[in-house]
Coordinates of C-alpha atoms in Angstrom, one line a residue:
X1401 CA 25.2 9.8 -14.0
X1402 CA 23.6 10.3 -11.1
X1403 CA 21.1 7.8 -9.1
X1404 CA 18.7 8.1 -5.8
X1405 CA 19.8 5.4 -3.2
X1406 CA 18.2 4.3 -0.1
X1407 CA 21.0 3.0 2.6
X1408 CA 19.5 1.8 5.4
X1409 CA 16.0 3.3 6.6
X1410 CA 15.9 7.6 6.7
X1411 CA 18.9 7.5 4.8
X1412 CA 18.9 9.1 1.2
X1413 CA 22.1 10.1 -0.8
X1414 CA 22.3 11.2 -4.4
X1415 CA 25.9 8.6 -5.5
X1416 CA 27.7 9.2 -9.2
X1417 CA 27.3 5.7 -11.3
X1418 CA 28.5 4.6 -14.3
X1419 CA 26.1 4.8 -17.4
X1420 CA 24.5 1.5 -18.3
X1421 CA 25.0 -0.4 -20.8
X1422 CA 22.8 -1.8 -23.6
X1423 CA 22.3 -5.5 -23.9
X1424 CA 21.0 -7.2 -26.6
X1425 CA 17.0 -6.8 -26.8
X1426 CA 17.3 -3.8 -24.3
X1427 CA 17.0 0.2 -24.9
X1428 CA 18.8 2.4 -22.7
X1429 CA 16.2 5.5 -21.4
X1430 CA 16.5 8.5 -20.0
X1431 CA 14.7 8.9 -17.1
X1432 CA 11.8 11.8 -16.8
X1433 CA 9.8 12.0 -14.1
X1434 CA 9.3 9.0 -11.3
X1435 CA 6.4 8.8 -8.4
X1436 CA 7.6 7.5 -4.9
X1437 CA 5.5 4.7 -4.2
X1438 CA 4.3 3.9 -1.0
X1439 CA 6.3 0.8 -1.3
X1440 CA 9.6 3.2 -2.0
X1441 CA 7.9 5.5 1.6
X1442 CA 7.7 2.4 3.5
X1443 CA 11.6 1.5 2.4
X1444 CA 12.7 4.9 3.4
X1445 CA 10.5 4.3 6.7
X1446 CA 12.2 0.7 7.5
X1447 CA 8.1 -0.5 7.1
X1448 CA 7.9 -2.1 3.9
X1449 CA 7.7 -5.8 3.7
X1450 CA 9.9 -6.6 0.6
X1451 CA 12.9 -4.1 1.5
X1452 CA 16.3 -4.8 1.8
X1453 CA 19.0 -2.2 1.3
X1454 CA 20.8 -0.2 0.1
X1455 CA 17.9 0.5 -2.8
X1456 CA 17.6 2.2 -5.7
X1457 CA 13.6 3.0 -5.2
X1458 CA 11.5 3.4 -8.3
X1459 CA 8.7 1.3 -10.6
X1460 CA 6.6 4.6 -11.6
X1461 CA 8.8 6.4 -14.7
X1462 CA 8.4 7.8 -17.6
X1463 CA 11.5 8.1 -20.3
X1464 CA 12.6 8.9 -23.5
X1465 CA 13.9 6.1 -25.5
X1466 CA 17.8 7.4 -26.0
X1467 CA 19.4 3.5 -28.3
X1468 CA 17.3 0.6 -29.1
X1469 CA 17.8 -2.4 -31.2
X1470 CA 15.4 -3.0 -34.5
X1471 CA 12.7 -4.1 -32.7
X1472 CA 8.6 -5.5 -33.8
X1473 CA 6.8 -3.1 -31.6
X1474 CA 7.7 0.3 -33.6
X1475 CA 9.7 1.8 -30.4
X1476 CA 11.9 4.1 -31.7
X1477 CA 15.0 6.8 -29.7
X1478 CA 13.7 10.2 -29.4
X1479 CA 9.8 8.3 -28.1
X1480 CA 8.3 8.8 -24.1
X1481 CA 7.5 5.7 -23.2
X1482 CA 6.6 3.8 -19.8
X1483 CA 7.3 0.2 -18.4
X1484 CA 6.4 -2.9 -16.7
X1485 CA 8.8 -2.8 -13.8
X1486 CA 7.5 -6.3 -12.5
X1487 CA 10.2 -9.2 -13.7
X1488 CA 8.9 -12.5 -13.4
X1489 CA 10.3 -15.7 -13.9
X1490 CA 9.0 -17.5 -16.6
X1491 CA 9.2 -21.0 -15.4
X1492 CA 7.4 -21.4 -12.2
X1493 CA 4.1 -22.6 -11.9
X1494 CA 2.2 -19.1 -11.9
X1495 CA 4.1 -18.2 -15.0
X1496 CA 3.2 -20.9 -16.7
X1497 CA -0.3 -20.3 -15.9
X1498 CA 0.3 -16.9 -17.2
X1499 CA -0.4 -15.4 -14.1
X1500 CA 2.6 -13.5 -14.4
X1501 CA 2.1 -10.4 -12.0
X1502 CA 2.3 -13.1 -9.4
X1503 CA 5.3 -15.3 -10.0
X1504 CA 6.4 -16.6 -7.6
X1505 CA 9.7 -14.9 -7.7
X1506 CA 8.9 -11.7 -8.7
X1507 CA 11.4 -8.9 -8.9
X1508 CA 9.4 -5.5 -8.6
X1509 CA 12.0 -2.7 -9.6
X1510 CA 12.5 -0.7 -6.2
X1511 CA 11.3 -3.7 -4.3
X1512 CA 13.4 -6.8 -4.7
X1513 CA 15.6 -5.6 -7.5
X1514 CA 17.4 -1.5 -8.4
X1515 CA 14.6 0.6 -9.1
X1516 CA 14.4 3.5 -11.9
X1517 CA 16.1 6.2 -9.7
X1518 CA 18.7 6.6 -12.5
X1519 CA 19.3 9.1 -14.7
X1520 CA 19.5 6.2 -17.4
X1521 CA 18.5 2.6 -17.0
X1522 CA 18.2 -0.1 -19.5
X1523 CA 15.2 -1.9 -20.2
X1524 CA 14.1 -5.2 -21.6
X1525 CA 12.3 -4.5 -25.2
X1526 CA 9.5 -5.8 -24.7
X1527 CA 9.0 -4.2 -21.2
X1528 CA 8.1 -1.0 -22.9
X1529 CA 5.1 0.8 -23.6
X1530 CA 4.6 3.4 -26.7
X1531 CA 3.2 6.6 -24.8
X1532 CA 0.9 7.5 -27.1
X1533 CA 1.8 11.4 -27.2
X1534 CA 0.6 11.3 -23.4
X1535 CA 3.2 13.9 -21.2
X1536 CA 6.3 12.5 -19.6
X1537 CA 4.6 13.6 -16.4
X1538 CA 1.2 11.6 -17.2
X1539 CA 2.8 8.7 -18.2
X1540 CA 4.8 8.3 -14.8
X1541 CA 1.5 7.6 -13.2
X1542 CA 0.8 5.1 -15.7
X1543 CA 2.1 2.1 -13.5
X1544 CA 0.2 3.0 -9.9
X1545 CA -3.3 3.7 -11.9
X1546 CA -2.0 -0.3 -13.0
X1547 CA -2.2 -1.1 -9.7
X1548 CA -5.2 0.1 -8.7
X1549 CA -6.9 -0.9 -12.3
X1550 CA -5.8 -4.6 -11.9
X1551 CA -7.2 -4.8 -8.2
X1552 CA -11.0 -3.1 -9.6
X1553 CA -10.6 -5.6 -12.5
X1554 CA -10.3 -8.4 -9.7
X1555 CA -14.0 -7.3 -7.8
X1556 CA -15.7 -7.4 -11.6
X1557 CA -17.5 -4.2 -10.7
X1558 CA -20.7 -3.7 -12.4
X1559 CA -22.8 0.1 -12.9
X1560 CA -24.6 1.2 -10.0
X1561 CA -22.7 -1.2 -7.3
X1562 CA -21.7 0.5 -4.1
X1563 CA -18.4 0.4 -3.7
X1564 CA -16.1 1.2 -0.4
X1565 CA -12.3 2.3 -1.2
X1566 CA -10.6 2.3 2.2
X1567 CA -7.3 4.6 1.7
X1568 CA -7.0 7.8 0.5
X1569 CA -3.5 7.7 -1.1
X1570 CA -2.1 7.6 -4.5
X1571 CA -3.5 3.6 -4.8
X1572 CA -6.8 4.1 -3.5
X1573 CA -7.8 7.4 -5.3
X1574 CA -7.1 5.9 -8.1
X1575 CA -8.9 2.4 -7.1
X1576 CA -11.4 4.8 -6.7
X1577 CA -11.5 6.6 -10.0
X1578 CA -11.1 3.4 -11.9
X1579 CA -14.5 2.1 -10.1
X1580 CA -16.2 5.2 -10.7
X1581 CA -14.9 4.5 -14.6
X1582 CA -17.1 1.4 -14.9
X1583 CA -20.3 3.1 -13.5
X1584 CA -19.9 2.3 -10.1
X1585 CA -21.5 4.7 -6.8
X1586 CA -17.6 5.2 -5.0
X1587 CA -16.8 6.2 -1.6
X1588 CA -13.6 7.0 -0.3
X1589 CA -12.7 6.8 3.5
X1590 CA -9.3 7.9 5.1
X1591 CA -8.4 9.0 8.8
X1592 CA -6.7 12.3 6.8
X1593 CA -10.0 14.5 6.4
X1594 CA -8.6 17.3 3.7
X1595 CA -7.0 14.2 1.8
X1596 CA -10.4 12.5 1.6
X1597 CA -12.0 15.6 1.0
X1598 CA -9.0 16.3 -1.9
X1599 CA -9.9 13.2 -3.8
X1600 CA -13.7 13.5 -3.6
X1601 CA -13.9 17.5 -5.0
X1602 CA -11.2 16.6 -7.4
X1603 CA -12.2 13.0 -8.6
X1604 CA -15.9 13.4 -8.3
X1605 CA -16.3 10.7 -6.0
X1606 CA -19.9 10.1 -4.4
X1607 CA -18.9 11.1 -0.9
X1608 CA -16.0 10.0 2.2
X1609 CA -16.2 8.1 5.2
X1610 CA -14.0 9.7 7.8
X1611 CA -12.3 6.8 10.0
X1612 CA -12.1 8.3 13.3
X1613 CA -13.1 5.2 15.2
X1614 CA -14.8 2.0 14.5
X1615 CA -18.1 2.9 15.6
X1616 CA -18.3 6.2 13.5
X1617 CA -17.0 4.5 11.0
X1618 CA -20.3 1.4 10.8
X1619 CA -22.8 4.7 11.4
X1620 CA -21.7 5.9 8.2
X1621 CA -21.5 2.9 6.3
X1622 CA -24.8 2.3 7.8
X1623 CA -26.5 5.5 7.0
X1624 CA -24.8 5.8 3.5
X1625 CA -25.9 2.0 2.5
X1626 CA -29.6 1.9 4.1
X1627 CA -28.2 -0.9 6.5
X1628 CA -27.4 -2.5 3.1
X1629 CA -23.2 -2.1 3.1
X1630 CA -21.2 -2.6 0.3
X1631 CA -21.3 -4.2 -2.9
X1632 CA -17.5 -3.9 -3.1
X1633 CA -14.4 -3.4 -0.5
X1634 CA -10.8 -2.3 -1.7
X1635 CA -8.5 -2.7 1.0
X1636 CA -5.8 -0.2 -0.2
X1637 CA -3.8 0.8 2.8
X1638 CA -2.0 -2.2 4.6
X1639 CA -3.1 -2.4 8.1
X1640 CA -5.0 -4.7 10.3
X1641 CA -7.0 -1.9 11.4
X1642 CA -8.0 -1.4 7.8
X1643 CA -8.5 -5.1 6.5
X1644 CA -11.1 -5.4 9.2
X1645 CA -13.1 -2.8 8.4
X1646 CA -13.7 -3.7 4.7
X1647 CA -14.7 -6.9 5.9
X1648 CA -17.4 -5.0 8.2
X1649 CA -18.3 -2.5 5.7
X1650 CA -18.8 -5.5 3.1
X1651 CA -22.5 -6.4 2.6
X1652 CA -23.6 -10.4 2.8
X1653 CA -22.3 -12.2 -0.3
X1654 CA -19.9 -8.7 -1.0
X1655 CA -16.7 -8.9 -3.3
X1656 CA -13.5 -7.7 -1.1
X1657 CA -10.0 -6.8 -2.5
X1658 CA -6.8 -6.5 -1.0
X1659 CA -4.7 -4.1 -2.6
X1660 CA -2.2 -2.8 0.3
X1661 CA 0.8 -4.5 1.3
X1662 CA 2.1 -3.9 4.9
X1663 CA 4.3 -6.1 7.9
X1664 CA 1.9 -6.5 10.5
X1665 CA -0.4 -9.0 11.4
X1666 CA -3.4 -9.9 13.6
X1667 CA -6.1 -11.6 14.4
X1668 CA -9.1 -10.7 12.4
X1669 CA -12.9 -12.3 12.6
X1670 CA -12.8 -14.4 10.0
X1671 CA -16.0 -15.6 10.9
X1672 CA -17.4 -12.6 9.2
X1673 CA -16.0 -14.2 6.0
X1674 CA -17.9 -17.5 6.2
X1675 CA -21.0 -15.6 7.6
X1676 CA -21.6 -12.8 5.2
X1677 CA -19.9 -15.6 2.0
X1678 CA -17.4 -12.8 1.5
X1679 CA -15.4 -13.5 -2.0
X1680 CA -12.2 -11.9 -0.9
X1681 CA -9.6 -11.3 -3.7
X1682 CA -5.8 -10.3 -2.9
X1683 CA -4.4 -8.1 -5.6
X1684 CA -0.6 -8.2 -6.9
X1685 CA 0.9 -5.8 -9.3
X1686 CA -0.3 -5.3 -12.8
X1687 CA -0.5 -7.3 -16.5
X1688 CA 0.3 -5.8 -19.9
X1689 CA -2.9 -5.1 -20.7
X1690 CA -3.7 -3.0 -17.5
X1691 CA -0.9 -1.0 -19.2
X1692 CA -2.2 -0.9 -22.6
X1693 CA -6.0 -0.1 -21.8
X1694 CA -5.1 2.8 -19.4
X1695 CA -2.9 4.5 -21.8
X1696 CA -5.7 4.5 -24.5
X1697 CA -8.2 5.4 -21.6
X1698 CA -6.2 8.2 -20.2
X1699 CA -5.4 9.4 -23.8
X1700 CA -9.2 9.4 -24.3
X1701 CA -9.3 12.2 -21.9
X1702 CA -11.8 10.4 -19.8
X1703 CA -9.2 10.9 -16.7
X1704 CA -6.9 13.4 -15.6
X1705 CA -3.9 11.7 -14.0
X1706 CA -1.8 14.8 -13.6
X1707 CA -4.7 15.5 -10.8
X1708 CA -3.4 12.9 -8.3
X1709 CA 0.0 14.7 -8.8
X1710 CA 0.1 17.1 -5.0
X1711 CA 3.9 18.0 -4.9
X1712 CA 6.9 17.9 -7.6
X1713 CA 11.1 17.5 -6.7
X1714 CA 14.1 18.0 -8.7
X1715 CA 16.6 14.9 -8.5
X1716 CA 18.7 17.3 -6.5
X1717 CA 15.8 17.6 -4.2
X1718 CA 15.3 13.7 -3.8
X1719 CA 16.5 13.3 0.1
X1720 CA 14.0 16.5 1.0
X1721 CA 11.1 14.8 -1.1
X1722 CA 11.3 11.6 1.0
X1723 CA 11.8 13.9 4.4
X1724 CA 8.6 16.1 3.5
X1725 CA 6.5 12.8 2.4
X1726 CA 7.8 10.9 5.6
X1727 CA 6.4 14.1 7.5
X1728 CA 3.4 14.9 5.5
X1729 CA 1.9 11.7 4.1
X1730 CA -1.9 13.0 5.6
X1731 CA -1.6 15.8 3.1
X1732 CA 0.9 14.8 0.4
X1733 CA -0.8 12.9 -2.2
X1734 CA 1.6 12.0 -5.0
X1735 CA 5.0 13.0 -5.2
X1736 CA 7.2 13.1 -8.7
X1737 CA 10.7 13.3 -8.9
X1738 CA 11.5 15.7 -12.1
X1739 CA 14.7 14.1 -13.7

């Protein structure tokens, strides 16, 4: 079979592996479609903080379900199905807290352990989500709208709060549409203009704050909030730059979340914290039931995922869909592998 790996940093080759296989209280699945994460840009960039190499990239799949064991969860061969690509432990002291989408020793396929970049893969059972009838394309999109759902979930967002979603990638347009879900007034703001612009027209969003520079940025947030600022701040990019200004944006006693992972570090005012009584919130994967309610949600046809979807690869294609997302990230939205 053949399977995507990254080498070192700029360095993708397509490499001829063996087929898995199936262990007891695993399936083995055919691969569909995957998304590059940013995680899986920022290990092809040499900027991502969990890489090592060489990688198989890939936690955002969909697959058909080719041999599976009897099984208590009606998952049968021949079904589309998603997973949990997060492993956890199950011993330390966040698993037995059952906060397992931060154990302490998590493995996130792609990240600390082979990603999905297969043409098959084997899966843990109970890993494994029923798709529902929802496309193979659809339900590769599953996992990042996880992401994005567990970090809103975090803020507790209520109808009518104003709510700031700094990043206009895959994570933040959909932190964006999952706030606008639960009632909320959402604003998206991105240095990329047509990006922004992309996500309000095609999301519905209540307007975009172009991040030019700091002091543009404040007018804005000024002029949008009444000198109020924001009920809510999603941090969804991973730079300094970018945590500071959703603590500046946040109004007194605000809810922040920090969704974006990233390498550097700096020196921030935390004196805004204790002076506004920000209640700042970091963000970490997803849970099962992040899975389960977005699958019935986006089978409600209350959101079109296959929106957030800008440009589509064959696995052929996989070194030039890394190249042209490396190149083009102000423009490319999110990028699927076709399998």
């Amino acid at each position: 079979m053949k399977t995507i790996i990254i080498n070192k940093p700029s360095e993708v080759e397509i490499i001829e592996q063996a087929m898995p296989v199936r262990k007891q209280g695993e399936a083995l699945l055919k691969i569909l479609y995957g998304g590059i994460c940013g995680s899986d840009l920022g290990t092809y960039r040499g900027t991502f903080a969990y890489a090592s190499y060489p990688r198989i990239p890939g936690h955002e799949f969909s697959a058909e379900i080719i041999e599976i064991g009897d099984n208590d969860r009606n998952l049968k061969p021949g079904m589309i199905v998603t997973c949990n690509p997060y492993f956890n432990c199950g011993h330390c002291y966040s698993c037995q807290r059952g906060l397992v989408n931060c154990c302490t020793s998590n493995e996130t396929m792609g990240a600390q352990r082979d990603g999905a970049f297969s043409e098959y893969i084997t899966m843990p059972i109970e890993r494994i989500y029923d798709g529902k009838g929802l496309s193979a394309k659809t339900l590769a999109l599953i996992e990042p709208f996880c992401i994005s759902y567990h970090g809103i979930s975090r803020a507790n967002i209520q109808p009518n709060d104003k709510v700031l979603v700094i990043g206009a990638g895959t994570i933040g347009v959909l932190a964006a549409v999952a706030a606008k879900a639960k009632g909320a007034k959402v604003y998206i703001s991105d240095v990329a203009e047509n990006k922004m612009n992309y996500a309000i027209e095609t999301f519905g969003l209540d307007d975009g704050i172009l991040n030019d520079s700091p002091e543009n940025f404040i007018k804005r947030v000024e002029e949008i909030t009444n000198g109020n600022y924001f009920d809510v701040t999603i941090e969804a990019v991973g730079l300094p730059s970018t945590f500071q200004a959703c603590i500046d944006a946040a109004a007194f006693g605000a809810r922040m979340v920090q969704i974006g992972v990233g390498k550097r570090t700096h020196e921030f005012d935390f004196t805004l914290l204790q002076k506004k009584e920000l209640n700042v919130y970091g963000s970490r994967n997803a849970l099962k039931k992040d899975f389960l309610e977005l699958i019935d949600l986006v089978k409600s046809g209350k959101v079109d995922l296959e929106k957030i979807v800008t440009n589509t690869y064959n696995l052929d294609e996989a070194d030039k869909a890394f190249q042209d997302f490396s190149k083009n990230v102000a423009s490319m939205l999110k990028v699927v592998i076709k399998f």
